[in-house]
Amino acid sequence: MGARAAHGTQSTGAEEAAALVGEQMGRFFRLIQAWKHRSRDEQGGDRLLLATLVRCGPKRATDLAAETYLDLSTVSRQIRSLVDRGLVERTPDPDDRRGALLTVTSSGAAVFEAFRAQRNQELAGILRDWPGEDRHELVRLFTLLNDGFAEHYALHHHQQQHAAQTAHATNTAHAVQQGAAR
């Protein structure tokens, strides 16, 4: 009974925790949406792209889309707006002249820094009365959760790509067979 019962208990515990975390995540997302609405944050995607370019340095649009888990068409549209406003510039990719690297301008860095200062100030106000060990535990657990999501996304994305490649290969082979049969 020992190992099997313990495993069953862990599974139930994980399922219960997942349900509770899911409820809190839903609440968290609604609160973040309300915060965005209150601050009239219509450029949330802009801020994400700027933050990624500030943190990671120049990137191609395809790499930026992968890094931010956004669709390339969404990134392209947002980058066009950032370039038009002088927050990001395109430069030829030295490794592939057909491509362009996206780089944050000094104006873009200033916009991002202003956002980061505002965000950090608001979060500090929320966390101010928390004990230090709780703040550290929140950072540790939030990082762990984000790492788990990133791993899950990468695995799921890889499986989807593999399934699409397999389906394409199967369809191609089937079409070749039908062509040969005619």
PDB file of C-alpha atoms in Angstrom:
ATOM      1  CA  MET A   1       0.000   0.000   0.000  1.00  0.00           C
ATOM      2  CA  GLY A   2       2.847   2.402   0.873  1.00  0.00           C
ATOM      3  CA  ALA A   3       4.224   3.664  -2.448  1.00  0.00           C
ATOM      4  CA  ARG A   4       0.967   3.364  -4.359  1.00  0.00           C
ATOM      5  CA  ALA A   5      -1.102   5.100  -1.670  1.00  0.00           C
ATOM      6  CA  ALA A   6       1.491   7.832  -1.283  1.00  0.00           C
ATOM      7  CA  HIS A   7       1.518   8.395  -5.047  1.00  0.00           C
ATOM      8  CA  GLY A   8      -2.273   8.617  -5.092  1.00  0.00           C
ATOM      9  CA  THR A   9      -2.182  11.154  -2.278  1.00  0.00           C
ATOM     10  CA  GLN A  10       0.444  13.228  -4.106  1.00  0.00           C
ATOM     11  CA  SER A  11      -1.642  13.154  -7.273  1.00  0.00           C
ATOM     12  CA  THR A  12      -4.751  14.268  -5.422  1.00  0.00           C
ATOM     13  CA  GLY A  13      -2.732  16.955  -3.655  1.00  0.00           C
ATOM     14  CA  ALA A  14      -1.359  18.189  -6.975  1.00  0.00           C
ATOM     15  CA  GLU A  15      -4.853  18.223  -8.510  1.00  0.00           C
ATOM     16  CA  GLU A  16      -6.268  20.141  -5.538  1.00  0.00           C
ATOM     17  CA  ALA A  17      -3.365  22.587  -5.652  1.00  0.00           C
ATOM     18  CA  ALA A  18      -3.838  23.002  -9.423  1.00  0.00           C
ATOM     19  CA  ALA A  19      -7.505  23.859  -8.907  1.00  0.00           C
ATOM     20  CA  LEU A  20      -6.682  26.409  -6.199  1.00  0.00           C
ATOM     21  CA  VAL A  21      -3.793  27.906  -8.197  1.00  0.00           C
ATOM     22  CA  GLY A  22      -6.061  28.054 -11.251  1.00  0.00           C
ATOM     23  CA  GLU A  23      -8.665  30.017  -9.306  1.00  0.00           C
ATOM     24  CA  GLN A  24      -6.022  32.420  -7.998  1.00  0.00           C
ATOM     25  CA  MET A  25      -4.513  32.814 -11.469  1.00  0.00           C
ATOM     26  CA  GLY A  26      -7.921  33.716 -12.862  1.00  0.00           C
ATOM     27  CA  ARG A  27      -8.316  36.290 -10.114  1.00  0.00           C
ATOM     28  CA  PHE A  28      -4.775  37.564 -10.745  1.00  0.00           C
ATOM     29  CA  PHE A  29      -5.413  37.944 -14.490  1.00  0.00           C
ATOM     30  CA  ARG A  30      -8.658  39.864 -13.839  1.00  0.00           C
ATOM     31  CA  LEU A  31      -6.839  42.176 -11.416  1.00  0.00           C
ATOM     32  CA  ILE A  32      -4.034  42.753 -13.943  1.00  0.00           C
ATOM     33  CA  GLN A  33      -6.632  43.583 -16.617  1.00  0.00           C
ATOM     34  CA  ALA A  34      -8.274  46.066 -14.241  1.00  0.00           C
ATOM     35  CA  TRP A  35      -4.846  47.575 -13.492  1.00  0.00           C
ATOM     36  CA  LYS A  36      -4.134  47.928 -17.222  1.00  0.00           C
ATOM     37  CA  HIS A  37      -7.531  49.502 -17.800  1.00  0.00           C
ATOM     38  CA  ARG A  38      -7.046  51.908 -14.897  1.00  0.00           C
ATOM     39  CA  SER A  39      -3.640  52.974 -16.166  1.00  0.00           C
ATOM     40  CA  ARG A  40      -4.934  53.140 -19.744  1.00  0.00           C
ATOM     41  CA  ASP A  41      -2.198  50.740 -20.762  1.00  0.00           C
ATOM     42  CA  GLU A  42      -3.032  50.297 -24.402  1.00  0.00           C
ATOM     43  CA  GLN A  43       0.605  49.515 -25.227  1.00  0.00           C
ATOM     44  CA  GLY A  44       0.988  46.422 -23.023  1.00  0.00           C
ATOM     45  CA  GLY A  45       2.439  44.485 -25.953  1.00  0.00           C
ATOM     46  CA  ASP A  46       4.734  47.400 -26.729  1.00  0.00           C
ATOM     47  CA  ARG A  47       6.056  47.248 -23.196  1.00  0.00           C
ATOM     48  CA  LEU A  48       6.616  43.512 -23.418  1.00  0.00           C
ATOM     49  CA  LEU A  49       8.551  43.858 -26.657  1.00  0.00           C
ATOM     50  CA  LEU A  50      10.558  46.819 -25.354  1.00  0.00           C
ATOM     51  CA  ALA A  51      11.351  44.934 -22.127  1.00  0.00           C
ATOM     52  CA  THR A  52      12.542  41.909 -24.081  1.00  0.00           C
ATOM     53  CA  LEU A  53      14.755  43.997 -26.350  1.00  0.00           C
ATOM     54  CA  VAL A  54      16.173  45.898 -23.357  1.00  0.00           C
ATOM     55  CA  ARG A  55      16.833  42.646 -21.474  1.00  0.00           C
ATOM     56  CA  CYS A  56      18.084  40.506 -24.380  1.00  0.00           C
ATOM     57  CA  GLY A  57      19.518  43.030 -26.824  1.00  0.00           C
ATOM     58  CA  PRO A  58      18.907  43.219 -30.577  1.00  0.00           C
ATOM     59  CA  LYS A  59      16.730  40.457 -32.016  1.00  0.00           C
ATOM     60  CA  ARG A  60      15.094  39.472 -35.275  1.00  0.00           C
ATOM     61  CA  ALA A  61      11.279  39.668 -35.263  1.00  0.00           C
ATOM     62  CA  THR A  62      10.966  35.868 -35.398  1.00  0.00           C
ATOM     63  CA  ASP A  63      13.224  35.475 -32.359  1.00  0.00           C
ATOM     64  CA  LEU A  64      11.348  38.237 -30.530  1.00  0.00           C
ATOM     65  CA  ALA A  65       8.044  36.466 -31.215  1.00  0.00           C
ATOM     66  CA  ALA A  66       9.443  33.185 -29.869  1.00  0.00           C
ATOM     67  CA  GLU A  67      10.925  34.873 -26.781  1.00  0.00           C
ATOM     68  CA  THR A  68       7.623  36.608 -25.931  1.00  0.00           C
ATOM     69  CA  TYR A  69       5.319  33.697 -26.875  1.00  0.00           C
ATOM     70  CA  LEU A  70       3.487  35.941 -29.344  1.00  0.00           C
ATOM     71  CA  ASP A  71       2.426  35.309 -32.910  1.00  0.00           C
ATOM     72  CA  LEU A  72       4.794  36.774 -35.521  1.00  0.00           C
ATOM     73  CA  SER A  73       1.985  38.799 -37.132  1.00  0.00           C
ATOM     74  CA  THR A  74       1.229  40.422 -33.761  1.00  0.00           C
ATOM     75  CA  VAL A  75       4.899  41.192 -33.158  1.00  0.00           C
ATOM     76  CA  SER A  76       5.296  42.616 -36.681  1.00  0.00           C
ATOM     77  CA  ARG A  77       2.324  44.954 -36.196  1.00  0.00           C
ATOM     78  CA  GLN A  78       3.552  46.125 -32.786  1.00  0.00           C
ATOM     79  CA  ILE A  79       7.124  46.565 -34.039  1.00  0.00           C
ATOM     80  CA  ARG A  80       5.861  48.716 -36.917  1.00  0.00           C
ATOM     81  CA  SER A  81       4.197  50.989 -34.338  1.00  0.00           C
ATOM     82  CA  LEU A  82       7.344  51.074 -32.175  1.00  0.00           C
ATOM     83  CA  VAL A  83       9.501  51.955 -35.191  1.00  0.00           C
ATOM     84  CA  ASP A  84       7.042  54.656 -36.312  1.00  0.00           C
ATOM     85  CA  ARG A  85       7.225  56.222 -32.831  1.00  0.00           C
ATOM     86  CA  GLY A  86      11.024  56.101 -32.762  1.00  0.00           C
ATOM     87  CA  LEU A  87      11.195  53.602 -29.871  1.00  0.00           C
ATOM     88  CA  VAL A  88      12.807  50.785 -31.890  1.00  0.00           C
ATOM     89  CA  GLU A  89      14.993  50.847 -34.983  1.00  0.00           C
ATOM     90  CA  ARG A  90      15.643  48.274 -37.652  1.00  0.00           C
ATOM     91  CA  THR A  91      19.210  47.610 -38.750  1.00  0.00           C
ATOM     92  CA  PRO A  92      20.508  45.042 -41.237  1.00  0.00           C
ATOM     93  CA  ASP A  93      21.348  41.711 -39.646  1.00  0.00           C
ATOM     94  CA  PRO A  94      25.127  41.276 -40.108  1.00  0.00           C
ATOM     95  CA  ASP A  95      24.663  37.483 -40.234  1.00  0.00           C
ATOM     96  CA  ASP A  96      21.918  37.630 -42.888  1.00  0.00           C
ATOM     97  CA  ARG A  97      21.524  40.863 -44.862  1.00  0.00           C
ATOM     98  CA  ARG A  98      18.004  39.818 -45.903  1.00  0.00           C
ATOM     99  CA  GLY A  99      16.864  40.099 -42.287  1.00  0.00           C
ATOM    100  CA  ALA A 100      16.741  42.987 -39.844  1.00  0.00           C
ATOM    101  CA  LEU A 101      17.694  43.288 -36.214  1.00  0.00           C
ATOM    102  CA  LEU A 102      15.400  45.233 -33.917  1.00  0.00           C
ATOM    103  CA  THR A 103      17.112  47.469 -31.383  1.00  0.00           C
ATOM    104  CA  VAL A 104      15.675  49.735 -28.688  1.00  0.00           C
ATOM    105  CA  THR A 105      16.465  53.424 -29.259  1.00  0.00           C
ATOM    106  CA  SER A 106      17.380  55.761 -26.425  1.00  0.00           C
ATOM    107  CA  SER A 107      13.767  57.038 -26.507  1.00  0.00           C
ATOM    108  CA  GLY A 108      12.500  53.459 -26.301  1.00  0.00           C
ATOM    109  CA  ALA A 109      14.763  52.719 -23.355  1.00  0.00           C
ATOM    110  CA  ALA A 110      13.496  55.866 -21.585  1.00  0.00           C
ATOM    111  CA  VAL A 111       9.851  54.849 -22.155  1.00  0.00           C
ATOM    112  CA  PHE A 112      10.597  51.374 -20.832  1.00  0.00           C
ATOM    113  CA  GLU A 113      12.472  52.689 -17.775  1.00  0.00           C
ATOM    114  CA  ALA A 114       9.554  55.007 -16.933  1.00  0.00           C
ATOM    115  CA  PHE A 115       7.153  52.066 -17.129  1.00  0.00           C
ATOM    116  CA  ARG A 116       9.447  49.851 -15.052  1.00  0.00           C
ATOM    117  CA  ALA A 117       9.780  52.548 -12.358  1.00  0.00           C
ATOM    118  CA  GLN A 118       5.983  52.985 -12.211  1.00  0.00           C
ATOM    119  CA  ARG A 119       5.386  49.218 -12.073  1.00  0.00           C
ATOM    120  CA  ASN A 120       8.037  48.679  -9.389  1.00  0.00           C
ATOM    121  CA  GLN A 121       6.675  51.538  -7.297  1.00  0.00           C
ATOM    122  CA  GLU A 122       3.141  50.105  -7.397  1.00  0.00           C
ATOM    123  CA  LEU A 123       4.342  46.585  -6.599  1.00  0.00           C
ATOM    124  CA  ALA A 124       6.528  47.869  -3.749  1.00  0.00           C
ATOM    125  CA  GLY A 125       3.427  49.524  -2.301  1.00  0.00           C
ATOM    126  CA  ILE A 126       1.581  46.210  -2.420  1.00  0.00           C
ATOM    127  CA  LEU A 127       4.483  44.245  -0.906  1.00  0.00           C
ATOM    128  CA  ARG A 128       5.629  46.865   1.615  1.00  0.00           C
ATOM    129  CA  ASP A 129       3.813  45.337   4.616  1.00  0.00           C
ATOM    130  CA  TRP A 130       4.758  41.742   3.785  1.00  0.00           C
ATOM    131  CA  PRO A 131       7.471  40.096   5.870  1.00  0.00           C
ATOM    132  CA  GLY A 132      10.777  39.872   3.970  1.00  0.00           C
ATOM    133  CA  GLU A 133      10.729  36.081   3.902  1.00  0.00           C
ATOM    134  CA  ASP A 134       7.251  36.122   2.303  1.00  0.00           C
ATOM    135  CA  ARG A 135       8.464  38.510  -0.416  1.00  0.00           C
ATOM    136  CA  HIS A 136      11.422  36.224  -1.145  1.00  0.00           C
ATOM    137  CA  GLU A 137       9.163  33.164  -1.155  1.00  0.00           C
ATOM    138  CA  LEU A 138       6.779  34.872  -3.592  1.00  0.00           C
ATOM    139  CA  VAL A 139       9.659  35.594  -5.981  1.00  0.00           C
ATOM    140  CA  ARG A 140      10.951  32.029  -5.646  1.00  0.00           C
ATOM    141  CA  LEU A 141       7.565  30.409  -6.224  1.00  0.00           C
ATOM    142  CA  PHE A 142       6.533  32.801  -9.003  1.00  0.00           C
ATOM    143  CA  THR A 143       9.823  32.052 -10.771  1.00  0.00           C
ATOM    144  CA  LEU A 144       9.230  28.329 -10.319  1.00  0.00           C
ATOM    145  CA  LEU A 145       5.701  28.654 -11.746  1.00  0.00           C
ATOM    146  CA  ASN A 146       6.927  30.692 -14.725  1.00  0.00           C
ATOM    147  CA  ASP A 147       9.717  28.175 -15.385  1.00  0.00           C
ATOM    148  CA  GLY A 148       7.138  25.374 -15.313  1.00  0.00           C
ATOM    149  CA  PHE A 149       4.921  27.232 -17.772  1.00  0.00           C
ATOM    150  CA  ALA A 150       7.904  27.894 -20.064  1.00  0.00           C
ATOM    151  CA  GLU A 151       8.907  24.207 -20.016  1.00  0.00           C
ATOM    152  CA  HIS A 152       5.311  23.109 -20.628  1.00  0.00           C
ATOM    153  CA  TYR A 153       4.950  25.597 -23.499  1.00  0.00           C
ATOM    154  CA  ALA A 154       8.227  24.500 -25.097  1.00  0.00           C
ATOM    155  CA  LEU A 155       7.279  20.814 -24.848  1.00  0.00           C
ATOM    156  CA  HIS A 156       3.734  21.390 -26.135  1.00  0.00           C
ATOM    157  CA  HIS A 157       4.988  23.663 -28.940  1.00  0.00           C
ATOM    158  CA  HIS A 158       7.633  21.081 -29.933  1.00  0.00           C
ATOM    159  CA  GLN A 159       5.005  18.309 -29.973  1.00  0.00           C
ATOM    160  CA  GLN A 160       2.688  20.440 -32.143  1.00  0.00           C
ATOM    161  CA  GLN A 161       5.499  21.181 -34.599  1.00  0.00           C
ATOM    162  CA  HIS A 162       6.430  17.491 -34.743  1.00  0.00           C
ATOM    163  CA  ALA A 163       2.790  16.499 -35.329  1.00  0.00           C
ATOM    164  CA  ALA A 164       2.444  19.103 -38.097  1.00  0.00           C
ATOM    165  CA  GLN A 165       5.667  17.915 -39.773  1.00  0.00           C
ATOM    166  CA  THR A 166       4.530  14.288 -39.527  1.00  0.00           C
ATOM    167  CA  ALA A 167       1.110  15.151 -40.976  1.00  0.00           C
ATOM    168  CA  HIS A 168       2.745  17.106 -43.814  1.00  0.00           C
ATOM    169  CA  ALA A 169       5.106  14.224 -44.586  1.00  0.00           C
ATOM    170  CA  THR A 170       2.210  11.743 -44.524  1.00  0.00           C
ATOM    171  CA  ASN A 171       0.087  13.936 -46.804  1.00  0.00           C
ATOM    172  CA  THR A 172       3.016  14.406 -49.198  1.00  0.00           C
ATOM    173  CA  ALA A 173       3.702  10.665 -49.299  1.00  0.00           C
ATOM    174  CA  HIS A 174      -0.001   9.975 -49.861  1.00  0.00           C
ATOM    175  CA  ALA A 175      -0.139  12.509 -52.721  1.00  0.00           C
ATOM    176  CA  VAL A 176       2.971  10.952 -54.320  1.00  0.00           C
ATOM    177  CA  GLN A 177       1.426   7.490 -54.028  1.00  0.00           C
ATOM    178  CA  GLN A 178      -1.818   8.696 -55.630  1.00  0.00           C
ATOM    179  CA  GLY A 179       0.123  10.364 -58.431  1.00  0.00           C
ATOM    180  CA  ALA A 180       2.080   7.160 -59.077  1.00  0.00           C
ATOM    181  CA  ALA A 181      -1.118   5.108 -59.086  1.00  0.00           C
ATOM    182  CA  ARG A 182      -2.627   7.201 -61.892  1.00  0.00           C
TER     183      ARG A 182
END
